[in-house]
Each structure stands twice: as structure tokens, then as C-alpha cells.
Amino acid sequence: MNLQSFFKILNQPNIFQNSPVFIFTGNEYPVLFFSLLKTYFSKFYSGQLRTIDLALYELENFKGELSIPFLGSSLLYWCGNISELDAKNKKQFITFALHYQGPHSLFFFVDAKEQLGKQEEALKKIELPHEVLMQEWQEIAQFFFQEKKINNVSMLQKMYKGINKPLSLDRVCLLAHYSSLIGNASLQQFMHEWLDALIVPEKSLFSLSTYFFSKKAKSFFTLWNDIKNEYPAQFWISYWSEQLFRATCFVKLAHAQKFLDAKKVAYRLPFNLIKTDWRNLSYQELAQAHHFLYEIDYRLKNGSDEFCLDLFYFKFFSKSFGG
């Protein structure tokens, strides 16, 4: 089913008793969308929502917890992004979920490329859109922000036309949030001063970081040329410093097979790095790259120009940091 069909069935009586397992699939994990969805559940199913991190939770213990009602009540368990689990735990959980009959309800996300098995046809599977159309914008806004009385369809239409390109589900959720806060009088100022800043950076920064750690130099420099002037040099120093620090810790732990510890430091790292690219990197080269950033920071503060950043990228892609 699509997202709009999912919104509709949530209003049906006994939906969770009849369908205890809901699987979301898509090309990427939309963090903001699921944050809004959990907020919705917390509000309309007060006290019933439980969030479980299966990377830190013993599956056998979780199975036991799911086998009996909680004080006579059914709960809604949000299990997060199953695709981030290691292969063994992911397979075990999916096999269990495909046969789960209650008394509680399970919600989780898997990458669209995952093969779930024949039983998935009997479950509620929600396919999340990669790109969101105008009609879907309005439905998402009206679903998540009902209390804000979003009837300003014309505002959403103007915002959509002002962007004039497809957007991800998370970007649309962010704009739906803003459309619930601003009025028509402020719309033009908002679009002029904030719209580009809200739309371009996060997706572009994520892509830039993905290309960086994947060492796809051509794609990286094409994007870098488009967005490098969006922020001052000190922003880039700070951004890459955080990315490299987390990546260094993650890669070192992953190579040591300490995946539970690695996941704890993986926040804001590219999915490709977490899933596969870490195997092609060493923590020594990442640590050296991180140290070189401190040298650049010192040079910039003492009058050097911003071409130091280009040198940093060149050294990284040419494996001059010992990779």
C-alpha cells in the first residue's frame, strides 16, 4: 500500500488487532517522517508506544516480551531500521516478524532491496515514496498537523512551485511543519530567506559525505563545486571534523567486529559507510585526515586562503593519508 492508504486505515477500528505487523520500505530511512509518526502514535495511542533498539536488545528476550499482553493491554512497538542490523539478527527478526500474530503490534523499516519472503504478502507493507508530489504534500501536512488546522492549500502550492523540483519525504515533512507555523503574510519572506537553506543543505551534505567516504572523486567534486560557497570555511572544518571523528571511531570498532559499539557512534554518518564502505577504509587514514583538518584550521586562522580545503580533499582521494 502507499502512504495515503496507510493514513486512511489508521482510522479504522481494531486495525492493530487485525494487522499486528506493519513494514515500511523505501530507498532511504526518513528520520523526520518516523519521528512525526511516533509523535502521532504517542498522542492518539497514549501510553501504548514502545521504542526498541534491536541492536542493543536480545531478540529472545524481545520475543518473550511480545508473547504476552502488558497489564492486559496491547502495545505498539517501533523497532526502527532493521536494515542496519547485522545479517544474522536481521534474518532472525524478519523471520519472526513475518509469522507474528500478536497480541501486540510491530512497526519497522527495511530497505526496499531486502527480500522478506513469501509471507510478506499477508502483512501490511507500506511503500514510502522516494519523491513526493503536491497532493501528497497536502495529505502529509494535514495528517501530522491536524491540530494546526492546515487549510492553507494555496500556501503549500506556492511553496511547492517555488522549489520546482522533487523532494524527499523528510524534506516534505520539514516543510509541512513550517507551513503549520507561518502565515500568508510571512510566506514570501520565508521563501526568500529560508527555503533554499532548508531544502538544499541536508540532502547535499549527506550526498557529499557519501561520495567522500566512498571515494567517488568525480561525483564529490561536481557537488562540492555547487555548494562550497553556501557556507564559510570554518563551517566545513567543523563539519568534516565531526564526520571524520565519528567515522574513525566507527571504522576502528567495525574492523574489530564490535558492531554494537560501532552503531553508538554512527549517528549522522552516511548509510553507505555504515553498510559497506567501512571495509575499504582504515581508521589510521581517517585519523590522519582528521589531524590534517586541525592544521588547516590553524592556517586559516593565520591568514591562509580557503584553497587549503581543496588540498585536504586531494590528499584524501589520492590516499596520501595512508589509505
Short mmCIF file of C-alpha atoms in Angstrom, two decimals:
data_model
loop_
_atom_site.label_atom_id
_atom_site.label_comp_id
_atom_site.label_asym_id
_atom_site.label_seq_id
_atom_site.Cartn_x
_atom_site.Cartn_y
_atom_site.Cartn_z
CA MET A 1 0.00 0.00 0.00
CA ASN A 2 1.08 3.59 -0.40
CA LEU A 3 1.43 6.18 2.34
CA GLN A 4 -2.01 7.70 1.75
CA SER A 5 -3.69 4.30 2.17
CA PHE A 6 -1.79 3.81 5.42
CA PHE A 7 -3.06 7.14 6.77
CA LYS A 8 -6.61 6.08 5.98
CA ILE A 9 -6.51 2.66 7.65
CA LEU A 10 -5.19 4.16 10.88
CA ASN A 11 -8.71 5.49 11.43
CA GLN A 12 -10.28 2.05 11.11
CA PRO A 13 -11.39 0.27 14.32
CA ASN A 14 -9.34 -2.68 15.55
CA ILE A 15 -6.72 -2.13 12.86
CA PHE A 16 -3.86 -3.26 15.09
CA GLN A 17 -5.67 -6.39 16.27
CA ASN A 18 -6.37 -7.38 12.68
CA SER A 19 -2.91 -6.49 11.37
CA PRO A 20 -0.21 -6.83 14.04
CA VAL A 21 2.80 -6.24 11.74
CA PHE A 22 3.46 -3.12 9.62
CA ILE A 23 6.53 -2.99 7.39
CA PHE A 24 7.73 0.30 5.87
CA THR A 25 10.01 0.07 2.85
CA GLY A 26 11.86 2.69 0.83
CA ASN A 27 15.16 3.71 -0.74
CA GLU A 28 16.29 5.52 2.39
CA TYR A 29 15.31 5.80 6.03
CA PRO A 30 13.28 9.02 6.57
CA VAL A 31 14.22 10.05 10.10
CA LEU A 32 11.89 13.05 10.40
CA PHE A 33 8.89 11.19 8.98
CA PHE A 34 9.21 8.43 11.55
CA SER A 35 9.74 10.95 14.32
CA LEU A 36 6.42 12.57 13.38
CA LEU A 37 4.75 9.17 13.12
CA LYS A 38 5.90 8.20 16.61
CA THR A 39 4.63 11.54 17.93
CA TYR A 40 1.27 10.77 16.30
CA PHE A 41 1.13 7.34 17.96
CA SER A 42 2.11 8.81 21.33
CA LYS A 43 -0.74 11.30 21.10
CA PHE A 44 -3.55 9.13 19.75
CA TYR A 45 -2.50 5.88 21.46
CA SER A 46 -1.35 7.34 24.75
CA GLY A 47 0.90 5.05 26.78
CA GLN A 48 0.90 2.28 24.16
CA LEU A 49 4.04 3.15 22.18
CA ARG A 50 7.34 1.42 22.95
CA THR A 51 10.57 2.12 21.04
CA ILE A 52 13.05 -0.76 20.84
CA ASP A 53 16.67 -0.63 19.63
CA LEU A 54 17.22 -4.19 18.45
CA ALA A 55 20.96 -3.63 18.13
CA LEU A 56 21.05 -3.30 21.93
CA TYR A 57 18.24 -5.72 22.77
CA GLU A 58 18.39 -9.52 22.95
CA LEU A 59 15.97 -10.87 20.36
CA GLU A 60 14.94 -13.84 22.50
CA ASN A 61 14.05 -11.52 25.37
CA PHE A 62 12.07 -9.36 22.96
CA LYS A 63 10.16 -12.37 21.66
CA GLY A 64 9.17 -13.24 25.20
CA GLU A 65 8.01 -9.69 25.85
CA LEU A 66 5.87 -9.81 22.70
CA SER A 67 4.18 -13.07 23.62
CA ILE A 68 2.05 -11.74 26.49
CA PRO A 69 -0.16 -8.64 26.94
CA PHE A 70 1.18 -5.76 29.03
CA LEU A 71 -1.14 -5.41 32.02
CA GLY A 72 -3.88 -6.78 29.81
CA SER A 73 -3.25 -4.23 27.05
CA SER A 74 -1.72 -4.34 23.57
CA LEU A 75 1.28 -2.14 22.82
CA LEU A 76 2.74 -0.62 19.65
CA TYR A 77 6.42 -1.49 19.24
CA TRP A 78 8.55 0.69 16.98
CA CYS A 79 11.61 -1.40 16.05
CA GLY A 80 13.44 1.11 13.87
CA ASN A 81 15.58 0.45 10.80
CA ILE A 82 16.02 -3.31 10.58
CA SER A 83 18.38 -2.96 7.62
CA GLU A 84 21.03 -1.61 10.00
CA LEU A 85 21.21 -4.91 11.91
CA ASP A 86 23.90 -7.44 11.11
CA ALA A 87 22.87 -10.18 8.68
CA LYS A 88 22.17 -12.83 11.34
CA ASN A 89 19.99 -10.70 13.61
CA LYS A 90 18.21 -9.12 10.66
CA LYS A 91 17.26 -12.52 9.24
CA GLN A 92 16.11 -13.82 12.63
CA PHE A 93 13.97 -10.77 13.33
CA ILE A 94 12.35 -10.69 9.89
CA THR A 95 11.56 -14.41 10.09
CA PHE A 96 9.96 -13.87 13.49
CA ALA A 97 8.04 -10.76 12.39
CA LEU A 98 6.63 -12.45 9.29
CA HIS A 99 4.94 -15.05 11.50
CA TYR A 100 3.99 -12.81 14.42
CA GLN A 101 0.27 -12.91 15.32
CA GLY A 102 0.05 -10.62 18.36
CA PRO A 103 -1.09 -9.66 20.96
CA HIS A 104 0.99 -6.52 20.28
CA SER A 105 1.79 -4.65 17.05
CA LEU A 106 5.17 -4.26 15.36
CA PHE A 107 6.30 -1.39 13.14
CA PHE A 108 9.66 -1.31 11.43
CA PHE A 109 11.53 -0.16 8.32
CA VAL A 110 13.53 -2.25 5.85
CA ASP A 111 15.37 -1.15 2.74
CA ALA A 112 13.33 -1.71 -0.41
CA LYS A 113 16.07 -4.03 -1.70
CA GLU A 114 15.60 -6.51 1.14
CA GLN A 115 13.99 -9.85 0.27
CA LEU A 116 11.45 -10.54 3.01
CA GLY A 117 9.99 -13.84 1.89
CA LYS A 118 6.68 -15.19 0.65
CA GLN A 119 4.80 -14.38 3.86
CA GLU A 120 5.17 -10.63 3.37
CA GLU A 121 2.11 -10.53 1.13
CA ALA A 122 -0.10 -11.28 4.14
CA LEU A 123 1.28 -8.30 6.08
CA LYS A 124 0.69 -4.56 5.93
CA LYS A 125 3.54 -3.29 3.77
CA ILE A 126 3.79 0.47 3.27
CA GLU A 127 5.91 1.69 0.37
CA LEU A 128 7.34 5.12 1.14
CA PRO A 129 7.75 7.48 -1.81
CA HIS A 130 11.22 8.42 -2.98
CA GLU A 131 9.87 11.68 -4.37
CA VAL A 132 6.72 13.39 -3.10
CA LEU A 133 4.11 15.07 -5.30
CA MET A 134 1.99 18.10 -4.42
CA GLN A 135 -1.13 16.14 -3.49
CA GLU A 136 0.96 14.01 -1.13
CA TRP A 137 2.40 17.17 0.45
CA GLN A 138 -1.06 18.28 1.46
CA GLU A 139 -2.06 14.89 2.85
CA ILE A 140 1.12 14.59 4.91
CA ALA A 141 0.66 18.11 6.31
CA GLN A 142 -2.98 17.55 7.18
CA PHE A 143 -2.29 14.18 8.79
CA PHE A 144 0.59 15.16 11.07
CA PHE A 145 -0.52 18.70 11.90
CA GLN A 146 -4.27 18.32 12.33
CA GLU A 147 -4.29 20.47 15.45
CA LYS A 148 -2.70 23.32 13.49
CA LYS A 149 -5.69 23.38 11.12
CA ILE A 150 -3.64 23.46 7.95
CA ASN A 151 -6.24 24.59 5.42
CA ASN A 152 -3.87 26.92 3.59
CA VAL A 153 -3.57 24.76 0.49
CA SER A 154 -2.57 27.83 -1.54
CA MET A 155 0.45 28.34 0.74
CA LEU A 156 1.64 24.79 0.15
CA GLN A 157 1.11 25.17 -3.57
CA LYS A 158 3.18 28.37 -3.66
CA MET A 159 5.92 26.71 -1.65
CA TYR A 160 5.88 23.69 -3.97
CA LYS A 161 6.08 25.88 -7.08
CA GLY A 162 8.85 27.94 -5.52
CA ILE A 163 11.03 24.85 -5.20
CA ASN A 164 10.16 23.44 -8.63
CA LYS A 165 11.85 20.08 -8.11
CA PRO A 166 11.02 16.74 -6.47
CA LEU A 167 11.68 16.44 -2.75
CA SER A 168 12.30 13.56 -0.40
CA LEU A 169 9.74 12.52 2.20
CA ASP A 170 11.76 14.06 5.03
CA ARG A 171 12.11 17.39 3.22
CA VAL A 172 8.35 17.50 2.72
CA CYS A 173 7.75 16.69 6.39
CA LEU A 174 10.00 19.60 7.34
CA LEU A 175 8.15 22.00 5.05
CA ALA A 176 4.80 20.72 6.31
CA HIS A 177 5.98 21.61 9.80
CA TYR A 178 6.92 25.13 8.71
CA SER A 179 3.65 25.58 6.84
CA SER A 180 1.87 24.93 10.13
CA LEU A 181 3.73 27.81 11.77
CA ILE A 182 3.88 30.62 9.25
CA GLY A 183 1.03 32.69 7.83
CA ASN A 184 0.42 34.01 4.35
CA ALA A 185 1.84 37.38 5.34
CA SER A 186 5.20 35.80 6.13
CA LEU A 187 5.30 33.36 3.22
CA GLN A 188 7.27 35.48 0.75
CA GLN A 189 9.92 36.39 3.32
CA PHE A 190 10.17 32.75 4.40
CA MET A 191 10.61 31.54 0.81
CA HIS A 192 13.18 34.22 0.04
CA GLU A 193 15.30 33.85 3.17
CA TRP A 194 14.87 30.27 4.33
CA LEU A 195 13.52 27.95 1.66
CA ASP A 196 16.80 27.23 -0.14
CA ALA A 197 18.62 26.88 3.17
CA LEU A 198 16.10 24.26 4.32
CA ILE A 199 15.93 22.29 1.08
CA VAL A 200 19.45 22.11 -0.29
CA PRO A 201 21.94 21.63 2.55
CA GLU A 202 20.92 18.45 4.36
CA LYS A 203 20.46 16.35 1.26
CA SER A 204 23.54 17.86 -0.38
CA LEU A 205 25.69 17.42 2.71
CA PHE A 206 24.57 13.82 3.04
CA SER A 207 25.41 13.17 -0.61
CA LEU A 208 28.73 14.99 -0.28
CA SER A 209 29.69 12.90 2.72
CA THR A 210 28.57 9.72 0.96
CA TYR A 211 30.76 10.48 -2.07
CA PHE A 212 33.65 11.43 0.21
CA PHE A 213 33.81 8.19 2.16
CA SER A 214 33.04 6.13 -0.95
CA LYS A 215 35.96 7.95 -2.62
CA LYS A 216 33.88 8.81 -5.68
CA ALA A 217 36.00 11.80 -6.58
CA LYS A 218 34.18 12.89 -9.74
CA SER A 219 30.75 12.94 -8.07
CA PHE A 220 32.21 14.58 -4.98
CA PHE A 221 33.89 17.48 -6.77
CA THR A 222 30.88 18.10 -9.00
CA LEU A 223 28.67 18.55 -5.95
CA TRP A 224 31.36 20.37 -3.99
CA ASN A 225 31.65 22.96 -6.74
CA ASP A 226 27.88 23.59 -6.47
CA ILE A 227 27.64 24.06 -2.70
CA LYS A 228 31.07 25.05 -1.39
CA ASN A 229 30.14 28.73 -1.24
CA GLU A 230 26.96 28.09 0.74
CA TYR A 231 28.99 28.10 3.97
CA PRO A 232 32.24 29.68 5.18
CA ALA A 233 35.44 27.69 5.53
CA GLN A 234 35.03 27.34 9.30
CA PHE A 235 31.73 25.54 8.78
CA TRP A 236 33.42 23.00 6.51
CA ILE A 237 36.22 22.49 9.01
CA SER A 238 33.67 21.81 11.75
CA TYR A 239 31.53 19.58 9.52
CA TRP A 240 34.37 17.37 8.29
CA SER A 241 35.94 17.27 11.72
CA GLU A 242 32.78 15.72 13.19
CA GLN A 243 32.30 13.37 10.24
CA LEU A 244 35.89 12.13 10.38
CA PHE A 245 35.93 11.76 14.15
CA ARG A 246 32.79 9.59 14.07
CA ALA A 247 33.99 7.69 11.01
CA THR A 248 37.37 6.97 12.63
CA CYS A 249 35.70 5.51 15.72
CA PHE A 250 33.15 3.59 13.66
CA VAL A 251 35.70 2.06 11.27
CA LYS A 252 38.03 1.05 14.09
CA LEU A 253 35.19 -0.67 16.00
CA ALA A 254 33.74 -2.26 12.86
CA HIS A 255 37.10 -3.78 11.87
CA ALA A 256 37.31 -5.17 15.41
CA GLN A 257 33.83 -6.75 14.90
CA LYS A 258 32.41 -4.61 17.72
CA PHE A 259 29.29 -3.69 15.78
CA LEU A 260 27.08 -2.80 18.74
CA ASP A 261 29.64 -0.27 19.95
CA ALA A 262 30.16 0.95 16.38
CA LYS A 263 26.47 1.72 15.98
CA LYS A 264 26.57 4.02 19.00
CA VAL A 265 28.94 6.40 17.18
CA ALA A 266 27.33 6.08 13.73
CA TYR A 267 24.88 8.96 14.12
CA ARG A 268 24.92 11.27 11.06
CA LEU A 269 27.33 9.08 9.12
CA PRO A 270 26.33 8.08 5.57
CA PHE A 271 24.41 4.85 5.27
CA ASN A 272 26.82 3.54 2.61
CA LEU A 273 29.72 3.99 5.01
CA ILE A 274 27.91 2.11 7.77
CA LYS A 275 26.81 -0.70 5.49
CA THR A 276 29.76 -1.38 3.18
CA ASP A 277 32.30 1.42 2.66
CA TRP A 278 33.93 0.99 6.07
CA ARG A 279 35.60 -2.15 4.74
CA ASN A 280 37.59 -0.06 2.26
CA LEU A 281 38.81 2.43 4.85
CA SER A 282 41.32 2.25 7.67
CA TYR A 283 40.95 4.14 10.89
CA GLN A 284 44.59 5.27 10.55
CA GLU A 285 43.96 7.18 7.32
CA LEU A 286 40.80 8.74 8.77
CA ALA A 287 42.69 9.78 11.91
CA GLN A 288 45.43 11.36 9.79
CA ALA A 289 42.82 13.19 7.71
CA HIS A 290 41.20 14.45 10.91
CA HIS A 291 44.58 15.68 12.17
CA PHE A 292 45.20 17.48 8.86
CA LEU A 293 41.98 19.43 9.40
CA TYR A 294 43.47 20.89 12.57
CA GLU A 295 46.43 22.08 10.51
CA ILE A 296 44.05 23.70 8.02
CA ASP A 297 42.15 25.36 10.85
CA TYR A 298 45.42 26.80 12.18
CA ARG A 299 46.42 28.06 8.72
CA LEU A 300 43.04 29.69 8.09
CA LYS A 301 43.19 31.49 11.42
CA ASN A 302 46.63 32.79 10.48
CA GLY A 303 45.75 34.24 7.11
CA SER A 304 45.84 31.31 4.71
CA ASP A 305 43.21 31.10 1.97
CA GLU A 306 40.41 28.57 1.59
CA PHE A 307 42.25 26.52 -1.03
CA CYS A 308 43.60 24.54 1.93
CA LEU A 309 40.30 22.62 1.84
CA ASP A 310 40.90 21.62 -1.77
CA LEU A 311 44.32 20.32 -0.73
CA PHE A 312 42.64 18.30 2.03
CA TYR A 313 40.26 16.69 -0.47
CA PHE A 314 43.08 15.99 -2.94
CA LYS A 315 45.17 14.28 -0.28
CA PHE A 316 42.22 12.16 0.83
CA PHE A 317 41.24 10.99 -2.65
CA SER A 318 44.87 10.35 -3.63
CA LYS A 319 45.30 8.23 -0.48
CA SER A 320 48.03 10.50 0.85
CA PHE A 321 46.80 9.88 4.37
CA GLY A 322 47.99 6.29 4.33
CA GLY A 323 44.84 4.56 3.00
#
